[in-house]
PDB file of C-alpha atoms in Angstrom:
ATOM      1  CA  UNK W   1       0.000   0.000   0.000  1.00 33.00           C
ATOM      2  CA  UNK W   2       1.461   3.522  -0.789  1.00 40.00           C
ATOM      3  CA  UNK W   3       1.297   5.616   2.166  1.00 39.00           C
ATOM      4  CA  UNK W   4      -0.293   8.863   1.607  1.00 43.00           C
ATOM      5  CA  UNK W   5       0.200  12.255   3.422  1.00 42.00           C
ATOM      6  CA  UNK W   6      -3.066  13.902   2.897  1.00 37.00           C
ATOM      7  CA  UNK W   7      -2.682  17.930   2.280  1.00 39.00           C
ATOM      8  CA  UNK W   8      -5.744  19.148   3.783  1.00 35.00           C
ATOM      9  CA  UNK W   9      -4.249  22.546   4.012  1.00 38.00           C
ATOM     10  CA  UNK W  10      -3.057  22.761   0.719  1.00 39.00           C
ATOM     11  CA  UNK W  11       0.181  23.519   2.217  1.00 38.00           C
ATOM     12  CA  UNK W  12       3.580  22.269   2.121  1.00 36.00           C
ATOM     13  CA  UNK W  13       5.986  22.943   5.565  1.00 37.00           C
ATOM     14  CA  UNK W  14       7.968  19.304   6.000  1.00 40.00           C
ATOM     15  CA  UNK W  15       7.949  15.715   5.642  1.00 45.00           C
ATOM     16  CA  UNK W  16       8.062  13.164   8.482  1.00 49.00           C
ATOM     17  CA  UNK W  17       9.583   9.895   7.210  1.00 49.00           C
ATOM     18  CA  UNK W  18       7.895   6.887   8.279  1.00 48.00           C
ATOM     19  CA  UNK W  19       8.749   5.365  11.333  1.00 52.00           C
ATOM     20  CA  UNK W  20      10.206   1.969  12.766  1.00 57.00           C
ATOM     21  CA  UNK W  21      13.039   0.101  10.188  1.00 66.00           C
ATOM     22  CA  UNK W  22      11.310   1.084   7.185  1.00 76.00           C
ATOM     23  CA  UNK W  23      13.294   3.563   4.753  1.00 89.00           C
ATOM     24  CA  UNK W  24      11.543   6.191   2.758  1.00 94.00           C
ATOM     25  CA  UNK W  25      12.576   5.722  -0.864  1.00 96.00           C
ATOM     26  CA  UNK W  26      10.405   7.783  -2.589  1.00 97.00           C
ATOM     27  CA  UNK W  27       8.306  11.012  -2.733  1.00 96.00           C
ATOM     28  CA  UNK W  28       5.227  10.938  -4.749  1.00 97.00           C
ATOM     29  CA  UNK W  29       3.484  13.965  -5.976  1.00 97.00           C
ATOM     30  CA  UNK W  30      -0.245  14.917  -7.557  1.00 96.00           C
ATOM     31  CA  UNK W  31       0.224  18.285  -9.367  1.00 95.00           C
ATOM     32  CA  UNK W  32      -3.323  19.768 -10.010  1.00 91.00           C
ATOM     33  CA  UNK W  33      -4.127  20.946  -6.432  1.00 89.00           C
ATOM     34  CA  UNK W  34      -1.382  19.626  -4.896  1.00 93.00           C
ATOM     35  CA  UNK W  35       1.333  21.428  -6.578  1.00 96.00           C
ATOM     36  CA  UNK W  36      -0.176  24.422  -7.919  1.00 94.00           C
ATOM     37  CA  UNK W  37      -4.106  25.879  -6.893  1.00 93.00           C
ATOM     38  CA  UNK W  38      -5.332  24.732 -10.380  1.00 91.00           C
ATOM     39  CA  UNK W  39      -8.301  24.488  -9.335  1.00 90.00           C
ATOM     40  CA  UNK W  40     -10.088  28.061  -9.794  1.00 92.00           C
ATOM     41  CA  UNK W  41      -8.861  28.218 -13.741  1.00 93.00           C
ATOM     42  CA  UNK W  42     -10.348  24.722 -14.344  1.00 94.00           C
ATOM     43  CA  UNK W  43     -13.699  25.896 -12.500  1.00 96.00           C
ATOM     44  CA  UNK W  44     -13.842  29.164 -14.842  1.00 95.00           C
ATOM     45  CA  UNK W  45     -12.870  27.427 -17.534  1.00 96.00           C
ATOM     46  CA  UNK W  46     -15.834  24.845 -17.482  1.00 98.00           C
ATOM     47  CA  UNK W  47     -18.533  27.220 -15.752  1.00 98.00           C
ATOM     48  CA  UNK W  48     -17.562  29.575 -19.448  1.00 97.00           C
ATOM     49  CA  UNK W  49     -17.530  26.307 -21.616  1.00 98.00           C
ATOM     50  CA  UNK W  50     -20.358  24.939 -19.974  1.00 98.00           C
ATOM     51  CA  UNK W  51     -22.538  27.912 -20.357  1.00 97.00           C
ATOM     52  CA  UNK W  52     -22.819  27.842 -23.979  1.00 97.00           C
ATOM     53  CA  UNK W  53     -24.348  24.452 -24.465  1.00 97.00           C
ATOM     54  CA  UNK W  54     -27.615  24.815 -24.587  1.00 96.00           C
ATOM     55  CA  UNK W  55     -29.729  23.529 -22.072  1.00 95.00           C
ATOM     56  CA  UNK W  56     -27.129  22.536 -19.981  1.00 97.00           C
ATOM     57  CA  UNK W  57     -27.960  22.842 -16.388  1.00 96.00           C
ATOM     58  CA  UNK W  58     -30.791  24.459 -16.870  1.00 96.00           C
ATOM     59  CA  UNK W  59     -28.628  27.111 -18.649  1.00 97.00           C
ATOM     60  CA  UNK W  60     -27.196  28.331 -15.551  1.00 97.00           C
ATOM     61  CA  UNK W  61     -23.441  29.198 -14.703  1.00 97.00           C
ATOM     62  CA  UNK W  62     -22.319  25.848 -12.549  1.00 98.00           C
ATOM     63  CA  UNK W  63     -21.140  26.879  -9.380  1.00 97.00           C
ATOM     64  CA  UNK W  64     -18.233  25.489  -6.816  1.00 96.00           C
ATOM     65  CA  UNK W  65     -20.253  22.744  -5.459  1.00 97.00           C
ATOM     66  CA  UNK W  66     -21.160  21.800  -8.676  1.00 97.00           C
ATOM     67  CA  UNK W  67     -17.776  21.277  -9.561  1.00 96.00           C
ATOM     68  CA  UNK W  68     -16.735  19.870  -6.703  1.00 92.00           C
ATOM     69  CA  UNK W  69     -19.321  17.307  -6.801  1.00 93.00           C
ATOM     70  CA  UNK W  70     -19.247  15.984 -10.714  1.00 95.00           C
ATOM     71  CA  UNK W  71     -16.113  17.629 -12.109  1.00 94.00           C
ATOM     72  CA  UNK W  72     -12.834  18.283  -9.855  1.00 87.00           C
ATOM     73  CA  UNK W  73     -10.252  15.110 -10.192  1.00 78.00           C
ATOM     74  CA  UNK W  74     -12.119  13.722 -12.678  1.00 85.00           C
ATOM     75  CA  UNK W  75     -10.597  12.824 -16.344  1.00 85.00           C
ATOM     76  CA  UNK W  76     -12.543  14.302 -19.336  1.00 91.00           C
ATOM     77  CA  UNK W  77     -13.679  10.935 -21.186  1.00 91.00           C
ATOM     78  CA  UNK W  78     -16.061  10.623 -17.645  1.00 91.00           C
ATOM     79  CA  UNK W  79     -17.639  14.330 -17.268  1.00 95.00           C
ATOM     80  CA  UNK W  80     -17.648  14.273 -21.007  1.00 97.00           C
ATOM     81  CA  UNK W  81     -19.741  10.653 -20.370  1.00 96.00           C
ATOM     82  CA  UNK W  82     -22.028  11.759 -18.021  1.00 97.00           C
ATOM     83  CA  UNK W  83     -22.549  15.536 -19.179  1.00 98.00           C
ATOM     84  CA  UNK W  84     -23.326  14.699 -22.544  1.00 97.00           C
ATOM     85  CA  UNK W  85     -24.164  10.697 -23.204  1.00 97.00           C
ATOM     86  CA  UNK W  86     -25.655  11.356 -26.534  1.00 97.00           C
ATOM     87  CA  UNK W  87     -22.017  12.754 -28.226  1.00 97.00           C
ATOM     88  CA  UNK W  88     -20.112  10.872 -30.307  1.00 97.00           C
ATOM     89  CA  UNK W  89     -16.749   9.933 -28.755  1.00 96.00           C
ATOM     90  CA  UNK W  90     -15.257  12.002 -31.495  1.00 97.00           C
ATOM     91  CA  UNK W  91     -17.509  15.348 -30.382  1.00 97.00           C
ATOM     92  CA  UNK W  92     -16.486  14.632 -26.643  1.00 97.00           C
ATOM     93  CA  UNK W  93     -12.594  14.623 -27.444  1.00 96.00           C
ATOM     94  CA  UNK W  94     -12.260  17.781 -29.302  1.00 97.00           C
ATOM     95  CA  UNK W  95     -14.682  19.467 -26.632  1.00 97.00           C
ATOM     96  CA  UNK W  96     -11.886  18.754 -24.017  1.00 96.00           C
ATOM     97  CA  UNK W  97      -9.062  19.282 -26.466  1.00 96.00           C
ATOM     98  CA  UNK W  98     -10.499  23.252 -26.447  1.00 97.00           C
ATOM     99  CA  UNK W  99     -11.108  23.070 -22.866  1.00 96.00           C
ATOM    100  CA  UNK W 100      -7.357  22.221 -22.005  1.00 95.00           C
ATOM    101  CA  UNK W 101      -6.524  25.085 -24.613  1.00 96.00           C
ATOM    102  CA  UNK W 102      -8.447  27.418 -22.787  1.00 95.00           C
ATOM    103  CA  UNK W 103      -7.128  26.132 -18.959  1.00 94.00           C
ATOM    104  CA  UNK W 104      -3.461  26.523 -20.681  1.00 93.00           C
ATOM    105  CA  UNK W 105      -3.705  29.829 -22.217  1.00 92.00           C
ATOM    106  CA  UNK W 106      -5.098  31.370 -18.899  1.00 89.00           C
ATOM    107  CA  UNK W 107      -2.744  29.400 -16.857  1.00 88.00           C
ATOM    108  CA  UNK W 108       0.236  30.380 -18.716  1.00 84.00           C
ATOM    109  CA  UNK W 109      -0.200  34.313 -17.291  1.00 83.00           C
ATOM    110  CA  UNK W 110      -0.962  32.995 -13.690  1.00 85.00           C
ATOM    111  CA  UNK W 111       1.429  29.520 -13.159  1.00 85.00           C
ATOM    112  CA  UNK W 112       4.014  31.460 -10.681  1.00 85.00           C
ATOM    113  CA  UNK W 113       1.298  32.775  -8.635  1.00 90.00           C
ATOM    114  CA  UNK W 114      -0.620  29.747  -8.033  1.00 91.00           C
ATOM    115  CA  UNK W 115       2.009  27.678  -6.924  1.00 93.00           C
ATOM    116  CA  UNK W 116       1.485  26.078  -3.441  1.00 94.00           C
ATOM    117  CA  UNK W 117       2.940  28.340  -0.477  1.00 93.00           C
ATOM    118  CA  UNK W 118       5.851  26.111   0.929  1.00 94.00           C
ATOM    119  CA  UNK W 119       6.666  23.690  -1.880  1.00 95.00           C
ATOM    120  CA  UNK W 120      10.161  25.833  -2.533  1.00 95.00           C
ATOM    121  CA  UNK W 121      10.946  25.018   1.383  1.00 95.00           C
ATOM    122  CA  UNK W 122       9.688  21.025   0.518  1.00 95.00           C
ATOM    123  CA  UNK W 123      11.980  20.984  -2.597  1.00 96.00           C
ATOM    124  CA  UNK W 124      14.923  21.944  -0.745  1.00 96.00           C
ATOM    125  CA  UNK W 125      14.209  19.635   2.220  1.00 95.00           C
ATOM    126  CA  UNK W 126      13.823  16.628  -0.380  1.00 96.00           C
ATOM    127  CA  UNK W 127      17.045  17.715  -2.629  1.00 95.00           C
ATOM    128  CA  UNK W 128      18.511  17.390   0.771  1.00 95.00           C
ATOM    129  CA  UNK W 129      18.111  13.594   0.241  1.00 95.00           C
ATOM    130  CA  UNK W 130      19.499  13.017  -2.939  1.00 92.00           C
ATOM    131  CA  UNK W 131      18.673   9.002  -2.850  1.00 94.00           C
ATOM    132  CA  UNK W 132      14.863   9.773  -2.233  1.00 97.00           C
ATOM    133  CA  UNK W 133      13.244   9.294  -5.669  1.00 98.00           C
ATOM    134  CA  UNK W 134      10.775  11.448  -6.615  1.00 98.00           C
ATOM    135  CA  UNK W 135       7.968  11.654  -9.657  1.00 98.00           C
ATOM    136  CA  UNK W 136       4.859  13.654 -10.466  1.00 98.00           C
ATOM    137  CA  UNK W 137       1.458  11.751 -11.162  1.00 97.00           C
ATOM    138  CA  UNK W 138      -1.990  13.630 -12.749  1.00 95.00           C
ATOM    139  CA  UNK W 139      -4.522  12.278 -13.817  1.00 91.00           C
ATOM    140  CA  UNK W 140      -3.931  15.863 -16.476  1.00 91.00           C
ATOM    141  CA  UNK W 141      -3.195  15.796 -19.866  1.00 91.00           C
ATOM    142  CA  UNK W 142       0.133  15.457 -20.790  1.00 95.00           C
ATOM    143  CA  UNK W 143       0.435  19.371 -22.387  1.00 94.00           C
ATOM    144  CA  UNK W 144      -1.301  20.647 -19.110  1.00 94.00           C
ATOM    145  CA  UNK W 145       1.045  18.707 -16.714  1.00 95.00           C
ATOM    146  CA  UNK W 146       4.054  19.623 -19.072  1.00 95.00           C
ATOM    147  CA  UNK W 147       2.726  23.609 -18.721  1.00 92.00           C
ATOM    148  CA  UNK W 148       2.337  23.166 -15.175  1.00 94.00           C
ATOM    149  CA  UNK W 149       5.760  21.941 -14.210  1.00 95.00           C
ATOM    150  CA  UNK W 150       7.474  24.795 -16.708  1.00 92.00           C
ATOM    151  CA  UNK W 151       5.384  27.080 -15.570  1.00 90.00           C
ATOM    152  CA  UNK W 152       6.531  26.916 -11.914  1.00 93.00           C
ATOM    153  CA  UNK W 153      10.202  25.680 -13.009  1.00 93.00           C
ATOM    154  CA  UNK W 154       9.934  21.994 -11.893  1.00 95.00           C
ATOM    155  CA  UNK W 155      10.810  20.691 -15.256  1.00 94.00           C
ATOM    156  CA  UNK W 156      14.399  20.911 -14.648  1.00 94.00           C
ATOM    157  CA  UNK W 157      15.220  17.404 -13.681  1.00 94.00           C
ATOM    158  CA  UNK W 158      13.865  17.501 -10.131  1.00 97.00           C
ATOM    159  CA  UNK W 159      11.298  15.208 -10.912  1.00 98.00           C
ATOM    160  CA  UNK W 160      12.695  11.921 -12.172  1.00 98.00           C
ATOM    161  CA  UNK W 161       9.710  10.764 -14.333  1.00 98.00           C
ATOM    162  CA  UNK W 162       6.186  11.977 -14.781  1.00 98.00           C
ATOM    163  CA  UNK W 163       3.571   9.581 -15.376  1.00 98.00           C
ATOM    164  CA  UNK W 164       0.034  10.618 -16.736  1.00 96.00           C
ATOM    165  CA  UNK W 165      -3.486   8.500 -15.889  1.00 93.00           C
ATOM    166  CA  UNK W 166      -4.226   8.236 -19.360  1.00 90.00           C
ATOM    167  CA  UNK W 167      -1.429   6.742 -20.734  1.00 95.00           C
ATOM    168  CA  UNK W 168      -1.756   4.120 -18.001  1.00 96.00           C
ATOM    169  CA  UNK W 169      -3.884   1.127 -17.593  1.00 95.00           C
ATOM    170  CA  UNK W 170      -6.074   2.756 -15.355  1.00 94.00           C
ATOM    171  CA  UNK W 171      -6.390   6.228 -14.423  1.00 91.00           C
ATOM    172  CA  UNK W 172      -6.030   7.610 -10.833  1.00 90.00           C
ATOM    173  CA  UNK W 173      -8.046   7.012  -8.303  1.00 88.00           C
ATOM    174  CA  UNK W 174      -6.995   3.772  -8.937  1.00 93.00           C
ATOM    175  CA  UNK W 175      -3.596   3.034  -7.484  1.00 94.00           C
ATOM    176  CA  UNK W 176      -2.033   2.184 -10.947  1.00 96.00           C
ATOM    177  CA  UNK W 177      -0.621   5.634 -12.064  1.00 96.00           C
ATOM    178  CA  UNK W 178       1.336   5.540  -8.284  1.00 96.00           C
ATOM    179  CA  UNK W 179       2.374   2.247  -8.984  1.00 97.00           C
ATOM    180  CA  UNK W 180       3.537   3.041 -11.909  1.00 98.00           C
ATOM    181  CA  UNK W 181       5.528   5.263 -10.627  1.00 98.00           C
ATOM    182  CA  UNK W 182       7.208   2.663  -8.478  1.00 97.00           C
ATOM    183  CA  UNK W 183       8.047   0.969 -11.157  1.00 97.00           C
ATOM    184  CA  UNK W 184       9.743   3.183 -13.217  1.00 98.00           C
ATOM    185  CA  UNK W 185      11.601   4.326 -10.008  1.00 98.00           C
ATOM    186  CA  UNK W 186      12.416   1.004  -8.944  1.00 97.00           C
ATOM    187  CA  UNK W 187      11.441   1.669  -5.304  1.00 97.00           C
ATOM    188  CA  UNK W 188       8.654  -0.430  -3.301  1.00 96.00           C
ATOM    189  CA  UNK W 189       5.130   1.543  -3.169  1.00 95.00           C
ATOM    190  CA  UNK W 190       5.644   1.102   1.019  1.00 94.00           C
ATOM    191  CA  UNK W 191       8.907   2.737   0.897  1.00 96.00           C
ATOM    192  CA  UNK W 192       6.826   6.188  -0.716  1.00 96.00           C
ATOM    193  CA  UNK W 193       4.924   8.716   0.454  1.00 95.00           C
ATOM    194  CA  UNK W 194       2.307  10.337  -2.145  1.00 95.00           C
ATOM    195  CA  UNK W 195       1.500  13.918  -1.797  1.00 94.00           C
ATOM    196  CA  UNK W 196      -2.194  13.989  -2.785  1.00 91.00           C
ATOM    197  CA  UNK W 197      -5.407  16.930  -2.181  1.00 85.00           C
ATOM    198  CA  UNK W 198      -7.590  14.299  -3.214  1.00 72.00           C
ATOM    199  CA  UNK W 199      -9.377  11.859  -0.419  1.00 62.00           C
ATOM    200  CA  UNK W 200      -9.712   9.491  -3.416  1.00 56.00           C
ATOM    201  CA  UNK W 201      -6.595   9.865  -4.552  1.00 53.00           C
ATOM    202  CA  UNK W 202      -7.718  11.271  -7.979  1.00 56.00           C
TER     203      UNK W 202
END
């Protein structure tokens, strides 16, 4: 089982290793949420999108509990599913190809500023330990985790491999994307701790 250190804070100040014999071997992190507040641009993003579809909740803006509730850690293929069964798979994908357009273009002017308080202070700690591996795991697109990690200069090295739900067997919450991670890191899932904002894990 991976241990997780749940962020309920959304705030980064140190990491407690486990204790007894075991050795921590790696540090596992979730980016949307965890890394960066994401968050708000994906809600404006979709309450804008969202809004022009006809008949679409009632067509009303959605609001915060709305996307809390059937939207936030979810991948596109499911709200795309359950938003709008009757669309062609094709109609669904390029619908969430211009969503993750929009979410980039307005994150690209607001990346530095929505990085997590205390995640500089974390780096440092963990660079500290240069034989703790360390990866980043979203359930994002590939292009919006690749923004992401540029955007707040993580994409120099620091992480060792980044590993994306959809290009796994299964998609986060199920453990596979972590595991995955493991894998490619070559340390035991016990031996990690995963950084998530997500109770799921998504």
């Amino acid at each position: 089982l991976l241990i997780t250190f749940m962020v309920a804070t959304k705030s980064f100040s140190t990491v407690v290793p486990p204790s007894g014999q075991r050795q921590l071997s790696g540090i596992l992190f979730d980016i949307d949420g965890t890394l960066v507040n994401s968050d708000p641009i994906h809600f404006t993003v979709f309450q804008e999108l969202l809004l022009q579809e006809d008949g679409f909740n009632d067509n009303k803006p959605i609001d915060e509990t709305f996307f809390r509730s059937h939207i936030a850690g979810r991948q596109n293929a499911q709200i795309m599913q359950d938003f709008f069964p009757t669309w062609t798979i094709q109609r669904c994908e390029a619908w969430s190809i211009t969503k993750e357009a929009h979410f980039r273009l307005r994150a690209s002017t607001t990346m530095t500023t929505l990085q997590m308080p205390g995640l500089d202070r974390l780096r440092t700690w963990i660079q500290q330990h240069p034989n703790l591996a360390r990866a980043a795991v979203t359930n994002a697109p590939r292009l919006n985790a690749e923004a992401i990690l540029q955007g707040i200069g993580y994409d120099d090295g620091f992480f060792q491999t980044l590993v994306i739900g959809d290009e796994c067997a299964r998609a986060k919450p199920d453990p596979c994307p972590y595991t995955t991670a493991c894998e490619r890191l070559a340390v035991r899932a016990e031996d990690c701790i995963v950084f998530e904002d997500s109770p799921s894990g998504a």
